Amino acid sequence: MLNDCLFCKIAAGDIPATIVAQDDQFVAFRDIDPQAPTHLLVIPREHVASLNAAMDAQMLGSMLLFAKTVAGGEGLSERGYRVVVNTNAEAGQSVFHLHAHVLGGRAMRWPPG
Ligand code: AMP
């Protein structure tokens, strides 16, 4: 755990969040500023700053499976959803603890903004 990391604190339960699923490796919670009717964040409990810093293929694969499971839990499997990992400045990453956005509940445009 990184002391000044917001998402480490959420994973540890030190900062409140609306948690929808968790296991020993990951936590999924509702984004505080939702960009779609469903907007969840999936984070590893382990601190990894970004996708650039992620080297553990097992963790990354399991994180994607976890995202799929929580999307299903939100009723999005059939109608569709988007999983986004913003990485560094031009992608708009603002919290430097790896996270996957799970967005759904409305039609998504392409290309993304
Ligand atoms: P990104 O911009 O890709 O780094 O995503 C960070 C996300 O974290 C943004 O969508 C924020 O709205 C969200 N966020 C920031 N603080 C909190 C918080 N305390 N609880 C839930 N989501 C948060």
XYZ file of C-alpha atoms and ligand atoms in Angstrom:
136
model
C 0.000 0.000 0.000
C 1.214 3.453 -0.976
C 0.442 5.942 1.816
C -0.639 8.839 -0.384
C -2.534 6.795 -2.970
C -6.301 7.379 -3.085
C -7.150 3.973 -4.555
C -4.876 2.124 -2.099
C -6.889 3.836 0.653
C -10.184 2.804 -0.950
C -8.941 -0.790 -1.271
C -7.921 -0.746 2.395
C -11.295 0.687 3.467
C -9.688 3.888 4.774
C -11.672 6.079 2.350
C -15.336 5.259 1.726
C -16.502 4.106 -1.677
C -19.543 2.276 -3.003
C -17.986 -1.138 -3.390
C -19.912 -3.525 -5.630
C -17.534 -6.505 -5.639
C -14.210 -7.523 -4.161
C -11.964 -10.497 -3.662
C -8.437 -11.024 -2.400
C -6.946 -9.403 -5.518
C -9.412 -6.760 -6.789
C -11.990 -4.200 -5.718
C -14.777 -2.780 -7.915
C -16.525 0.409 -6.845
C -18.692 3.146 -8.376
C -16.938 6.111 -9.952
C -17.600 9.297 -7.975
C -18.195 11.219 -11.239
C -20.060 8.743 -13.445
C -19.831 9.195 -17.210
C -22.537 6.613 -17.968
C -25.508 5.112 -16.072
C -23.110 2.384 -14.931
C -19.552 3.527 -14.284
C -17.409 1.254 -12.146
C -13.703 1.204 -11.450
C -11.848 -2.073 -11.037
C -8.530 -1.854 -9.210
C -5.938 -4.357 -8.043
C -5.329 -4.271 -4.297
C -1.629 -4.216 -5.068
C -0.331 -0.750 -5.961
C 0.622 -0.549 -9.636
C 0.901 3.006 -10.959
C -0.405 2.460 -14.476
C -0.641 -0.039 -17.292
C 2.912 0.979 -18.213
C 4.103 -0.298 -14.835
C 2.063 -3.522 -14.947
C 4.228 -6.586 -15.614
C 2.093 -9.355 -14.098
C 0.180 -11.069 -16.913
C -1.832 -13.185 -14.472
C -2.972 -10.091 -12.584
C -3.867 -8.219 -15.788
C -5.819 -11.155 -17.170
C -7.646 -11.698 -13.902
C -8.470 -7.994 -13.737
C -10.144 -8.187 -17.133
C -12.117 -11.261 -16.041
C -13.124 -9.416 -12.873
C -14.294 -6.465 -15.007
C -16.359 -8.860 -17.130
C -17.941 -10.336 -14.023
C -18.902 -6.987 -12.518
C -20.289 -5.827 -15.882
C -22.435 -8.960 -15.873
C -23.519 -8.191 -12.329
C -24.736 -4.805 -13.561
C -26.814 -6.530 -16.250
C -24.600 -5.342 -19.116
C -23.363 -8.609 -20.644
C -25.861 -8.746 -23.476
C -26.474 -5.082 -24.230
C -22.782 -4.221 -24.050
C -20.256 -2.227 -22.073
C -16.835 -0.673 -22.461
C -13.659 -1.333 -20.471
C -11.143 1.519 -20.571
C -7.656 1.841 -19.093
C -6.487 5.448 -19.384
C -2.702 5.497 -19.360
C -0.709 8.683 -18.735
C -1.354 12.267 -19.695
C -2.823 12.238 -23.190
C -5.283 9.501 -22.237
C -6.383 11.565 -19.232
C -5.147 9.340 -16.412
C -5.687 11.305 -13.207
C -5.228 8.637 -10.521
C -1.937 6.784 -10.678
C -3.107 3.443 -9.372
C -4.012 1.048 -12.190
C -7.758 0.943 -12.814
C -10.154 -0.232 -15.471
C -13.277 1.834 -16.095
C -16.353 -0.311 -16.775
C -18.922 1.848 -18.569
C -22.389 0.898 -19.738
C -26.086 1.590 -19.719
C -26.051 3.836 -22.786
C -24.849 3.654 -26.378
C -21.118 4.426 -26.667
C -19.654 6.446 -29.507
C -16.570 5.617 -31.502
C -13.959 7.019 -31.726
C -13.895 7.973 -28.031
C -13.174 11.616 -27.239
P -8.666 8.317 -14.674
O -8.986 9.737 -15.043
O -8.718 7.350 -15.801
O -7.357 8.232 -13.898
O -9.824 7.839 -13.713
C -9.890 8.190 -12.374
C -11.325 8.091 -11.972
O -11.405 8.074 -10.573
C -12.183 9.284 -12.450
O -13.216 8.796 -13.293
C -12.726 9.852 -11.150
O -14.050 10.318 -11.255
C -12.598 8.684 -10.192
N -12.477 9.019 -8.783
C -11.678 9.950 -8.239
N -11.815 9.948 -6.902
C -12.720 8.982 -6.603
C -13.294 8.499 -5.399
N -12.953 8.993 -4.194
N -14.203 7.504 -5.467
C -14.577 7.000 -6.663
N -14.046 7.407 -7.840
C -13.152 8.391 -7.811
